[in-house]
XYZ file of C-alpha atoms in Angstrom:
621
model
C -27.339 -17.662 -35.063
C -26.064 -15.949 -38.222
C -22.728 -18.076 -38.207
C -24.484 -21.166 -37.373
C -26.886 -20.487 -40.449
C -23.977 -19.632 -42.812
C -21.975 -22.634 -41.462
C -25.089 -24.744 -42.376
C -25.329 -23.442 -45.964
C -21.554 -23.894 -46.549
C -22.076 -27.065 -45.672
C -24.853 -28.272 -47.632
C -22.585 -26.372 -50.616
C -20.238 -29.189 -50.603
C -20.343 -32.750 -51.798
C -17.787 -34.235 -49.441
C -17.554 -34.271 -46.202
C -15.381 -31.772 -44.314
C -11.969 -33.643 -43.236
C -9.020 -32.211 -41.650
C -6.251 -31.118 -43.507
C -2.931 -32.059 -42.889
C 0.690 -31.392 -43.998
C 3.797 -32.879 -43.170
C 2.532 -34.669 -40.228
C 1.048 -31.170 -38.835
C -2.608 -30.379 -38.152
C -3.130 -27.061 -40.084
C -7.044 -26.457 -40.056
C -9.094 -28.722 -37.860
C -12.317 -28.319 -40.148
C -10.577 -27.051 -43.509
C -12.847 -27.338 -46.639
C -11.150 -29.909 -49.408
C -11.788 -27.326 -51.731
C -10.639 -23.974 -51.281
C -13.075 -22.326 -53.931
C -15.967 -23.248 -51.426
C -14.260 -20.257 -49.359
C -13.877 -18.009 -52.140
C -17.777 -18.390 -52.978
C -19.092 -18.046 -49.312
C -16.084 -15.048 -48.862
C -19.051 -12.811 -48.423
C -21.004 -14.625 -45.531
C -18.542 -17.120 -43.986
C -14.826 -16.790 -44.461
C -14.056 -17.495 -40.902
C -14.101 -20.747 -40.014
C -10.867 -20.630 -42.165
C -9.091 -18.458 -40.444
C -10.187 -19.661 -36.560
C -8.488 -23.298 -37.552
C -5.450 -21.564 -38.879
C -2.461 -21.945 -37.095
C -0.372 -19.507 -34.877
C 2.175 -18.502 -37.039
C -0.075 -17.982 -40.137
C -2.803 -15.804 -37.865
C -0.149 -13.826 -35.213
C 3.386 -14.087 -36.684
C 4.420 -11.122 -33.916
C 3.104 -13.455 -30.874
C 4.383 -16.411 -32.377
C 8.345 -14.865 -32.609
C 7.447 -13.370 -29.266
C 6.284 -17.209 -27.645
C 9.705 -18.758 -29.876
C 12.197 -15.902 -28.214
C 10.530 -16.891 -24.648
C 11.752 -20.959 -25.654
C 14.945 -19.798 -26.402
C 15.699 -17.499 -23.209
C 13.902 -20.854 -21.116
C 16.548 -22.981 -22.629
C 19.209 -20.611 -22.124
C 18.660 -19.751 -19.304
C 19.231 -20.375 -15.422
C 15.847 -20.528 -13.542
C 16.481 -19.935 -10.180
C 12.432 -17.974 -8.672
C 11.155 -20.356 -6.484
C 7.790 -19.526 -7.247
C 8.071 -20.911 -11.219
C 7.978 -24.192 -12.611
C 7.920 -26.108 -16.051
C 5.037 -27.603 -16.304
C 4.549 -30.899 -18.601
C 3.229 -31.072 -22.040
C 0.218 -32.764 -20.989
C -0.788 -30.452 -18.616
C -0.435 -27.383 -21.750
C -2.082 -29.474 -24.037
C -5.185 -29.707 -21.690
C -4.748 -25.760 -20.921
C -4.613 -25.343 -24.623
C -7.799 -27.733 -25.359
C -11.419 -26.637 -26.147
C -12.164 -26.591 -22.910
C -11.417 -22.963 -22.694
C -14.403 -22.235 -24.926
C -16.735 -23.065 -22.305
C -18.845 -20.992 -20.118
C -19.853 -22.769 -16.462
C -21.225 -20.107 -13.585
C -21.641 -22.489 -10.545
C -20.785 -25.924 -9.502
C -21.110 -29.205 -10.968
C -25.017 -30.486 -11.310
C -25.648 -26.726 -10.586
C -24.459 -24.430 -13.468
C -25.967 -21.440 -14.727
C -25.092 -22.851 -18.623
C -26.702 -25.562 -20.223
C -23.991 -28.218 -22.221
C -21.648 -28.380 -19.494
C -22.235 -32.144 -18.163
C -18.515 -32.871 -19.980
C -16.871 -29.953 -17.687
C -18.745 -31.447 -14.854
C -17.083 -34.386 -15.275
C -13.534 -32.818 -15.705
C -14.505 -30.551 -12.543
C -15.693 -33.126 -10.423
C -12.302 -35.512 -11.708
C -10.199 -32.461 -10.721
C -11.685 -31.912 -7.021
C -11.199 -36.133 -6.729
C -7.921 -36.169 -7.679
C -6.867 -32.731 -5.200
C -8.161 -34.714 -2.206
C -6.048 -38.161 -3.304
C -3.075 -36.151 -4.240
C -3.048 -34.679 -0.623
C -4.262 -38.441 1.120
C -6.999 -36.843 2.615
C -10.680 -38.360 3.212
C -13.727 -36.871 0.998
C -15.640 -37.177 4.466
C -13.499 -34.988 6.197
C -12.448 -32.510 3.370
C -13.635 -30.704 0.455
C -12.197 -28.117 -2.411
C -13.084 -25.767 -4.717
C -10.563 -25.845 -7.912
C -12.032 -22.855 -9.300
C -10.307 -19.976 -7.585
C -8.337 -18.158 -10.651
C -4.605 -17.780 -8.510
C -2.986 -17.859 -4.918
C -4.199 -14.107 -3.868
C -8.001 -14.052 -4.601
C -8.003 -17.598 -3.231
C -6.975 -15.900 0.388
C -9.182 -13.161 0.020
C -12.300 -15.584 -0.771
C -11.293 -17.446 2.298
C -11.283 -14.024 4.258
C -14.825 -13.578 2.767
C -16.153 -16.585 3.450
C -15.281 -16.952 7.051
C -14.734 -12.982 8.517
C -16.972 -10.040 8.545
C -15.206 -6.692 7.097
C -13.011 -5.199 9.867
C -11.856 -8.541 11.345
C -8.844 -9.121 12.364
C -6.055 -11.460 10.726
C -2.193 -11.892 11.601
C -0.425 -13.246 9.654
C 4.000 -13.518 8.456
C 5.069 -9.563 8.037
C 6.219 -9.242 4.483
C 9.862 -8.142 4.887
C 10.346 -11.376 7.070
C 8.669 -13.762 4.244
C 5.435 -13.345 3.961
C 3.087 -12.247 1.154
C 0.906 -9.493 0.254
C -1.997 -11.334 0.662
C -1.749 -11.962 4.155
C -2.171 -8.647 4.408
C 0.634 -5.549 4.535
C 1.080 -1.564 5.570
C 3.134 0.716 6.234
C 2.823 3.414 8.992
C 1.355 5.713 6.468
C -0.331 3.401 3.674
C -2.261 0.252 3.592
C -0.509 -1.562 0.796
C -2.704 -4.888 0.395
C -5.912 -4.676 -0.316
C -6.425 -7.029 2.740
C -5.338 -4.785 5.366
C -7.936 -2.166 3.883
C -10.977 -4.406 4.567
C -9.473 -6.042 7.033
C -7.933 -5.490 10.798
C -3.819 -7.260 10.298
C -0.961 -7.319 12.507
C 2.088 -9.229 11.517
C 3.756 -11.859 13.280
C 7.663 -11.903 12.577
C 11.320 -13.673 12.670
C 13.552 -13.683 15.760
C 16.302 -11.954 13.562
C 18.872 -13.542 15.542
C 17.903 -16.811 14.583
C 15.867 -15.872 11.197
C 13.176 -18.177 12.462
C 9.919 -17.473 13.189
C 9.183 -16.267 16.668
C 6.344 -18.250 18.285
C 7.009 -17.020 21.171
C 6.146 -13.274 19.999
C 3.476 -15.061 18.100
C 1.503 -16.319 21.227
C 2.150 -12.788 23.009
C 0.907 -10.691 20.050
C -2.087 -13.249 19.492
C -3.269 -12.870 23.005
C -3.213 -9.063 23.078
C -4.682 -8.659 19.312
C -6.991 -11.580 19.527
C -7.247 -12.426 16.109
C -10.071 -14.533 14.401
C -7.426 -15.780 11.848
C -3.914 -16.955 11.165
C -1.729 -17.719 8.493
C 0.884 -20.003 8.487
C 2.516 -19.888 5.262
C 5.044 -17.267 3.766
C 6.433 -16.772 0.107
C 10.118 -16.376 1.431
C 10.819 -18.606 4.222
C 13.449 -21.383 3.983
C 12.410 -23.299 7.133
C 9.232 -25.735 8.051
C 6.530 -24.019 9.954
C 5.377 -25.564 13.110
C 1.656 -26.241 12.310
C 0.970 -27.855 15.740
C 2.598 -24.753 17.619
C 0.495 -22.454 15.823
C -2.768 -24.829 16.658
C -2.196 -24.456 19.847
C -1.834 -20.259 19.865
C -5.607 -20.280 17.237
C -7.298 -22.810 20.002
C -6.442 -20.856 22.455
C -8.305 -17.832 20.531
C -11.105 -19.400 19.062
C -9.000 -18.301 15.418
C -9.158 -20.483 12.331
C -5.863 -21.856 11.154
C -5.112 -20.619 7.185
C -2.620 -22.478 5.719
C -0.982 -21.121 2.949
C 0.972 -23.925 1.237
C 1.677 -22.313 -2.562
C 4.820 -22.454 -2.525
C 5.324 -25.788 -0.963
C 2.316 -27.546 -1.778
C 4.401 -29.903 -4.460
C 6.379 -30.936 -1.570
C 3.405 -31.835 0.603
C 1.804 -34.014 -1.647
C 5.021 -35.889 -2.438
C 4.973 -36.247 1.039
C 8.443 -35.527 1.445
C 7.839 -32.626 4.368
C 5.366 -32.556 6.814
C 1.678 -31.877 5.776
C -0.232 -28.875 7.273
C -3.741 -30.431 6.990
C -3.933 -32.064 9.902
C -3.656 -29.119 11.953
C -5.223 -26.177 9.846
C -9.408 -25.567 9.570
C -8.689 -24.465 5.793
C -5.700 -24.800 3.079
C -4.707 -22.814 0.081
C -2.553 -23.572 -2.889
C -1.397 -21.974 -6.305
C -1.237 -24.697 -8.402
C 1.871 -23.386 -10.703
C 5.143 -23.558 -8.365
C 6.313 -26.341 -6.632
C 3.152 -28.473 -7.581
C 4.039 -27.644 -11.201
C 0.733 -27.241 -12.401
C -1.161 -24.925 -14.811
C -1.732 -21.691 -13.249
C -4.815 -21.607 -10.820
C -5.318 -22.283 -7.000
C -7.403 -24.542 -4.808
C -9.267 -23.624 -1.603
C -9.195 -27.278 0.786
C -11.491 -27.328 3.813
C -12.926 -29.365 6.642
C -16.126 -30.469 6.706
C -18.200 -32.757 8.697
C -18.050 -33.128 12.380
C -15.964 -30.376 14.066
C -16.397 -31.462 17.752
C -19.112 -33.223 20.045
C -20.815 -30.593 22.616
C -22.312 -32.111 25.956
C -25.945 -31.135 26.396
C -27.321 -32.094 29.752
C -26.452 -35.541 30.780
C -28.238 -38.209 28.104
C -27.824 -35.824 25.134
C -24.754 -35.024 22.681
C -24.673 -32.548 20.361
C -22.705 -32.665 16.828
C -20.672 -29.471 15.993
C -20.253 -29.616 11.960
C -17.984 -27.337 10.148
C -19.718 -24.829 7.851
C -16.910 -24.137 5.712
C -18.320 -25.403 2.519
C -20.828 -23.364 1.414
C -19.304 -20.400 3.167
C -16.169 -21.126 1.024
C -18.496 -21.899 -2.327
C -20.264 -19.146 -2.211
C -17.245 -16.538 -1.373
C -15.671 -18.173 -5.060
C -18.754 -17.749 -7.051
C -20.998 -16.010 -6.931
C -19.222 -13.482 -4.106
C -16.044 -12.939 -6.252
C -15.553 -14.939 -9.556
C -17.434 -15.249 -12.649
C -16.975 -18.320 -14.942
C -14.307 -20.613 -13.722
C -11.585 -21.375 -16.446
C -12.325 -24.983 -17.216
C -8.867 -25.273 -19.330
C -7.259 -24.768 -16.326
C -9.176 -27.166 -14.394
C -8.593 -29.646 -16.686
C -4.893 -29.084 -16.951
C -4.600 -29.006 -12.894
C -6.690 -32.725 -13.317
C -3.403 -34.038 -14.892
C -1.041 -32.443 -12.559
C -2.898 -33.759 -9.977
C -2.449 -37.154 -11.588
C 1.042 -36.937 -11.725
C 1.464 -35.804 -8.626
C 0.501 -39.508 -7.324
C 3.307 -40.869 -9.049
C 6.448 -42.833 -8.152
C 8.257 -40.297 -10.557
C 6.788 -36.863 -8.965
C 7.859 -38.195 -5.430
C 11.703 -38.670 -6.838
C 11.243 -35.578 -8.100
C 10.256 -33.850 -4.971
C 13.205 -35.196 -2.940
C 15.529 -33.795 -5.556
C 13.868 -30.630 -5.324
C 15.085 -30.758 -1.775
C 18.403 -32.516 -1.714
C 19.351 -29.804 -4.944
C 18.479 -26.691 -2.324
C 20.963 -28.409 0.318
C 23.433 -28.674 -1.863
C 22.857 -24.959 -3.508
C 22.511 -23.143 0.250
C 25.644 -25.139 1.056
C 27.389 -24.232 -2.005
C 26.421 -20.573 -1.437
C 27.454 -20.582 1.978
C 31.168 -21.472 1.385
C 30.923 -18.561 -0.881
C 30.630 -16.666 2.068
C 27.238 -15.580 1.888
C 25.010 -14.973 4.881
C 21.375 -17.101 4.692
C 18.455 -15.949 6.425
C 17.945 -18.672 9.052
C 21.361 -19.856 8.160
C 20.063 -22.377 5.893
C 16.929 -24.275 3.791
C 14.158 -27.167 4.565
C 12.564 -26.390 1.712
C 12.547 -25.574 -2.059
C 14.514 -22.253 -1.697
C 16.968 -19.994 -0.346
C 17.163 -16.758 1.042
C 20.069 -14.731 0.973
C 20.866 -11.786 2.633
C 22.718 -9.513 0.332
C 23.609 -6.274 2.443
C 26.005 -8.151 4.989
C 27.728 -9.612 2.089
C 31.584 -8.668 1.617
C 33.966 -8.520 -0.997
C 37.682 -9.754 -1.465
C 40.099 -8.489 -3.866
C 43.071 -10.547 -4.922
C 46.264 -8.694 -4.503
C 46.363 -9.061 -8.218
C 43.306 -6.859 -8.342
C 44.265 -3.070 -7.590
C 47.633 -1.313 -7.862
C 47.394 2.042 -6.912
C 50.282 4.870 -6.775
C 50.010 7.175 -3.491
C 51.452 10.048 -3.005
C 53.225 12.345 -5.237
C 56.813 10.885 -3.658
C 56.087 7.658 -5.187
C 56.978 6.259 -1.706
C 55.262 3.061 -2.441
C 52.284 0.520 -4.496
C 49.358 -0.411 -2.876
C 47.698 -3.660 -3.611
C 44.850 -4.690 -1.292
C 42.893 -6.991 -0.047
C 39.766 -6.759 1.763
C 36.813 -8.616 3.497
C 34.130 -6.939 5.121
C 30.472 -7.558 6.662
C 27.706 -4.215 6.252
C 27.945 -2.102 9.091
C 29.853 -4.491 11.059
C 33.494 -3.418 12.122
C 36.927 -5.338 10.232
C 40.242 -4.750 10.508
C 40.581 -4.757 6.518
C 44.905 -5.203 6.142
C 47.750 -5.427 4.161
C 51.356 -5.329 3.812
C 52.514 -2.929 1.566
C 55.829 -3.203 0.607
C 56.882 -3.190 -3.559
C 53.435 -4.693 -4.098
C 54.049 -8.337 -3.607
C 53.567 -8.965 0.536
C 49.993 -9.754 2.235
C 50.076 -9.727 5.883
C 45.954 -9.997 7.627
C 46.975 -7.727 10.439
C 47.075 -4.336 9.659
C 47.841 -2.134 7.127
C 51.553 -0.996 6.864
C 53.363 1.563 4.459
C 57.226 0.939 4.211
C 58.492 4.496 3.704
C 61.626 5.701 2.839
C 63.749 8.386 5.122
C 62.586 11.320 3.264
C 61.128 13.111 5.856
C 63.713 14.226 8.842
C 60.719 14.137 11.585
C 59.371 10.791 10.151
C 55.780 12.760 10.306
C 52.934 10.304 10.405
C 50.902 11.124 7.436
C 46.743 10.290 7.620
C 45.889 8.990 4.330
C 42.480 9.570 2.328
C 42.273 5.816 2.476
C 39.190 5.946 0.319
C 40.982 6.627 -2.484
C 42.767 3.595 -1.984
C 39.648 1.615 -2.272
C 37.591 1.814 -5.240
C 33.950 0.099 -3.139
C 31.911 1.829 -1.194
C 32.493 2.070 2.002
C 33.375 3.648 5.682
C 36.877 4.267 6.853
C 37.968 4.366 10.280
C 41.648 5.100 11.343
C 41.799 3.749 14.355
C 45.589 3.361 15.592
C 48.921 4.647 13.881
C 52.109 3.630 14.691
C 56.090 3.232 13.634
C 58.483 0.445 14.298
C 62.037 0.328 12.241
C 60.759 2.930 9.689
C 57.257 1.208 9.140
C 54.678 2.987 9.697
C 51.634 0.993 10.238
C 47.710 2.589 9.781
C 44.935 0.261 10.976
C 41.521 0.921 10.005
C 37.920 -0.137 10.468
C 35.989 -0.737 6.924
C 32.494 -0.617 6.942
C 31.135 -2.147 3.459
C 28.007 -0.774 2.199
C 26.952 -3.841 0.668
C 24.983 -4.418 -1.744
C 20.598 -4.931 -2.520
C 18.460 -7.603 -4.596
C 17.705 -4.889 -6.674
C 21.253 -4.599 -8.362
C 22.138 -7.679 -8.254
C 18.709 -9.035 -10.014
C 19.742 -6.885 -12.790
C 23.360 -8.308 -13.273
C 21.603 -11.795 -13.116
C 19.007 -11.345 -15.214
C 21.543 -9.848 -17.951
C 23.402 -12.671 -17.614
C 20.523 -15.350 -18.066
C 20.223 -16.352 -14.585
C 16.445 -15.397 -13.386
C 16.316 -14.746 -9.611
C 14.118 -12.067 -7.882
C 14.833 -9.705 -4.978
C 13.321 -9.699 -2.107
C 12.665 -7.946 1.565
C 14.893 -9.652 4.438
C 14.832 -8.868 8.279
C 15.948 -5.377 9.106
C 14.691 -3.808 5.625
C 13.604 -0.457 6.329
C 11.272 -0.239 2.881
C 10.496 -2.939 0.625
C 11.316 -0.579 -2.156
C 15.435 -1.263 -1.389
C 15.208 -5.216 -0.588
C 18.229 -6.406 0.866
C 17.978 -10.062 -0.625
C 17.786 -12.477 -3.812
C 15.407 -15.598 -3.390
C 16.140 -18.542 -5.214
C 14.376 -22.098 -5.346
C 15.430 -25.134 -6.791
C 12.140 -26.858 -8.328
C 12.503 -25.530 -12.078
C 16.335 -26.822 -12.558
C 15.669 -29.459 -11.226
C 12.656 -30.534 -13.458
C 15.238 -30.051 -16.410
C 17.166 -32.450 -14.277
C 19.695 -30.855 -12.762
C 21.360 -32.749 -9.279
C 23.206 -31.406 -6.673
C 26.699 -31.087 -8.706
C 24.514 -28.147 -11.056
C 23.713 -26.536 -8.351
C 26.886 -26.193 -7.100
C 28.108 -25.162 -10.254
C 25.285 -22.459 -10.493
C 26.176 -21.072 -6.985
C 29.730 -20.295 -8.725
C 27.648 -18.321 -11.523
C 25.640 -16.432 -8.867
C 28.906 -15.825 -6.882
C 30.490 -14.150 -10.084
C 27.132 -12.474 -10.727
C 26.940 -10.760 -7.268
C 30.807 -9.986 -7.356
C 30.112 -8.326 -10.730
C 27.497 -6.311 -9.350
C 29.345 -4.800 -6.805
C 32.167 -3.904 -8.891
C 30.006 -1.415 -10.854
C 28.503 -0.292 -7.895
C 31.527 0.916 -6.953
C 32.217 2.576 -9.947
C 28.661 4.542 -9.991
C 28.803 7.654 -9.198
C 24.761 8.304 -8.138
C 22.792 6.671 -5.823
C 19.781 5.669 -7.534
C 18.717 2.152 -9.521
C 19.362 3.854 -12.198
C 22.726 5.100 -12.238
C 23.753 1.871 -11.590
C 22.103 0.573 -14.928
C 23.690 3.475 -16.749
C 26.690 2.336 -15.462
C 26.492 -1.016 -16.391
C 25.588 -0.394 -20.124
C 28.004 2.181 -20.517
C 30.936 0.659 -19.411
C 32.718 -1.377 -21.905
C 34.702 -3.317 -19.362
C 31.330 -4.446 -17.688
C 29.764 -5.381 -20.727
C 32.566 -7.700 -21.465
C 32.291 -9.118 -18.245
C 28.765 -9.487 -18.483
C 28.863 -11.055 -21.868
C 31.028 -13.434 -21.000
C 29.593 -14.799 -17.730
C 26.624 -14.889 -19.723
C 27.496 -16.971 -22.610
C 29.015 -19.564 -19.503
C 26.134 -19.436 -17.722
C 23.800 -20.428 -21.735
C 26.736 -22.800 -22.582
C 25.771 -24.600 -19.265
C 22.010 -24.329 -19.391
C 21.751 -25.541 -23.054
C 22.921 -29.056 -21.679
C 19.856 -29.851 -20.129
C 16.628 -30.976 -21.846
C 13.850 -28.087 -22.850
C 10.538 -29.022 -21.266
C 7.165 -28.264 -23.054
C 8.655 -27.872 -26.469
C 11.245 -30.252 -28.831
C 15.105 -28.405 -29.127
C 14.327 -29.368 -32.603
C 11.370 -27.294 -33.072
C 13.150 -23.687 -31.723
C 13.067 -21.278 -34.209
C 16.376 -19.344 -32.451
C 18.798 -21.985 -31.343
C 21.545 -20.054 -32.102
């Protein structure tokens, strides 16, 4: 009341009317006085308006250099986690709007707030536009575009439809799935869904790195579940929504599907949709859908099925989902929605209609191929041996190494009897004849290993070398057979690589530019140590990158995780942090580094900036 007084009497104070000011082109203060003395005589009751239409950089220089440095490492930069996106200047212009300054507890026609029949409209445009952006019928389906992100979307779901204790299953979490479908250990209860809730996971056939419906049926039947999830944060394959029907029908469970990370996909219609199998849907709104950051909540409604009563009489079964679902969002959980964000998914969901966003989309997938191709004639291992989707998953601790014989030279024993060079390729825990011919340093032979030595000793004694300090990587050696022919001796070994984790290797990447993110694969024993680096293909490719980038940028992940294992060799402790230590200590590795990362910016910088004009950056150097 006191502003809106002062605001009054400042206005009354001035003879013309109040008219934005500009300056070269740029809209400094949206409501700035045309005479600045008008400030100086209210200073004492109303100096704010002035500074509330200021800009950024005049108000918060820190956060301005702070949002500038984040355009710069965007640009030069490799954006490889599957769950981010760049979203379009439209969409952060809405985000950014006055609709933020809006309070609106409830739904439209039915809000808690008076003035809010303009956020109605932008609400009720938003829900319209989710249910033709997924080609689905209002009769049949509703949504709520309120929920705030992906995980309290899930848990308002669980809410709305179980009572505490129930039980859900749902994708375990070191084979792809996400904390908020529910996770523990055999000591701790990680996920705040497994506390209020009963949850067993369902899991991968590890042999296959699909998932095993098979197993899923058999656990289902024993743990009768009253929900399921099908949907996962780190799975590179389809899911079979029908197969999963089936096991919930035969339970009496309601089908969750979880579609944030594919939902972009789904609506370009460009892999197959789970709504016509699943009794609810959930979506972020940020990833492959590249919207503003938010979620949406889709469910049936209507008729659910037609019971027989008697023999004249037929009684309608309708879904109670939306109020149940409603209610769970606001008032059970959430506040005030965040109309900015509602707004800003209303033009996403726009686009997403588009001839454009559907091109897109297929790029999205035909870029993966090409990268989990790429990647695998790079000799890396993929769960599932592959992608159908957006991103790949690659299993890091079965990866191997090879060293040129150009690499090593290293003098053994004190007779100088001979140079080793070496070369050797190796899977984690799996047994390989590692080999090489050793014979004045210049002869590879992939057999065995074999020392030449000279007639020094008069016995010929067969001499058991420490073979690991042949070797600079980590690793197991096993002499397994030793034998002489014409004054060779040959040693054959087994070599058991100890690999390498997406925790190590995310930092090499991220130092050079290249933003990835480690993750759990089949077989981890804690999610602490993940054995695996996700990567997705939807931000590059929204820059416009095609399937040639991507091959090029499985070369810069290739040197990245080569790299990495090089100063894991050379670390002497155990720990996460050693290994940094070792990294920024070593000159060597910091030249390395420095140079794969100004490849990897040279590359990036090619491609168009999205969100903000090159032109504009304050740090383009």
């Amino acid at each position: 009341m006191a502003m809106a007084m002062a605001l009054r009497k400042l206005s009354s104070s001035v003879k013309s009317p109040i008219r934005p000011l500009f300056n070269g082109g740029s809209l400094y203060y949206m409501a700035s006085l045309p005479n600045e003395a008008v400030y100086d005589k209210e200073r004492n009751r109303a100096t704010w308006p002035k500074q509330l239409n200021a800009p950024l950089e005049v108000v918060d220089p820190e956060i301005a250099d702070i949002i500038e440095l984040e355009k710069a490492r965007q640009w030069k930069g490799l954006e490889l986690i599957p769950s981010e996106n760049f979203t379009s200047v439209s969409v952060m212009q809405a985000v950014g709007s006055v609709m933020t300054n809006k309070y609106s507890e409830g739904y439209p026609g039915a809000r808690y707030y008076g003035g809010n029949e303009f956020i109605d409209m932008a609400e009720s445009l938003c829900q319209k536009r989710a249910l033709e952006a997924f080609r689905l019928d209002p009769a049949k389906w509703g949504v709520n575009v309120q929920s705030l992100s992906g995980s309290p979307a899930n848990f308002q779901v669980y809410t709305a439809l179980l009572k505490p204790h129930e039980r859900i299953m749902a994708l375990d979490l070191p084979h792809g799935g996400h904390l908020s479908h529910g996770y523990q250990t055999d000591t701790k209860k990680i996920s705040a869904v497994s506390i209020f809730f009963e949850t067993m996971p369902y899991r991968l056939d590890e042999s296959t790195g699909y998932i095993d419906y098979d197993q899923l049926e058999k656990s289902a039947t024993l743990f009768r579940p009253k929900l399921i999830v099908a949907g996962a944060s780190a799975y590179a394959r389809l899911y079979d929504y029908a197969r999963i029907r089936k096991v919930c029908d035969k339970q009496k469970a309601v089908l969750l599907a979880d579609m944030a990370h594919i939902s972009g996909l789904v609506a370009a219609g460009v892999i197959p949709s789970p709504f016509e199998y699943a009794d609810v849907v959930t979506t972020t709104t940020h990833k492959s859908l590249r919207g503003p950051r938010g979620a949406m909540i889709f469910f049936r409604k209507g008729v659910k099925e037609i019971n027989k009563q008697g023999k004249e009489f037929l009684l309608k079964v309708l879904y109670d989902y939306e109020d149940k679902v409603n209610q769970a969002v606001f008032p059970g959980l959430q506040g005030g929605p965040h109309n900015h964000t509602i707004a800003g998914l209303a033009v996403a969901l726009k686009q997403a209609t588009t001839p454009e966003y559907k091109a897109y989309q297929e790029q999205v997938l035909s870029n993966c191929s090409k990268f989990a191709q790429t990647l695998v004639k790079h000799g890396y291992e993929l769960v599932s041996g592959g992608t159908e989707n957006h991103l790949v998953l690659v299993n890091l601790k079965n990866k191997g190494i090879s060293i040129s014989t150009d690499d090593h030279c290293s003098q053994l024993l004190t007779e100088r009897l001979l140079c080793f060079r070496n070369f050797f390729s190796g899977n984690f825990l799996t047994p390989l004849m590692a080999s090489a011919l050793c014979s004045g340093c210049n002869e590879f032979e992939a057999t065995a290993i074999e020392f030449r030595l000279e007639k020094i000793f008069s016995d010929m004694t067969y001499y058991v070398i420490d073979v690991g300090s042949i070797h600079p990587f980590d690793g197991i050696y096993i002499v397994n057979r030793v034998s002489m022919n014409k004054g060779v001796i040959t040693v054959s070994w087994n070599f058991l690589l100890q690999g390498i984790d997406g925790s190590r290797v995310e930092k090499v990447l991220e130092a050079v530019h290249i933003a990835a993110n480690k993750n759990t694969v089949p077989g981890d024993v804690s999610a602490m140590v993940p054995g695996g680096i996700r990567m997705g293909t939807p931000a590059l490719t929204s820059r416009g990158f095609v399937e040639e980038d991507f091959a090029k940028v499985a070369d810069f992940f290739d040197a990245a995780v080569k790299l990495a294992m090089k100063i894991k060799a050379e670390t002497k402790g155990t720990k996460l942090k050693d290994f940094l230590a070792t990294m920024q200590s070593s000159a060597q590795f910091q030249s390395e580094i420095a140079k794969l990362c100004h490849e990897v910016q040279e590359y990036a910088k090619q491609f168009p900036t999205i969100g903000f004009e090159k032109e504009t950056m304050k740090y383009q150097d």
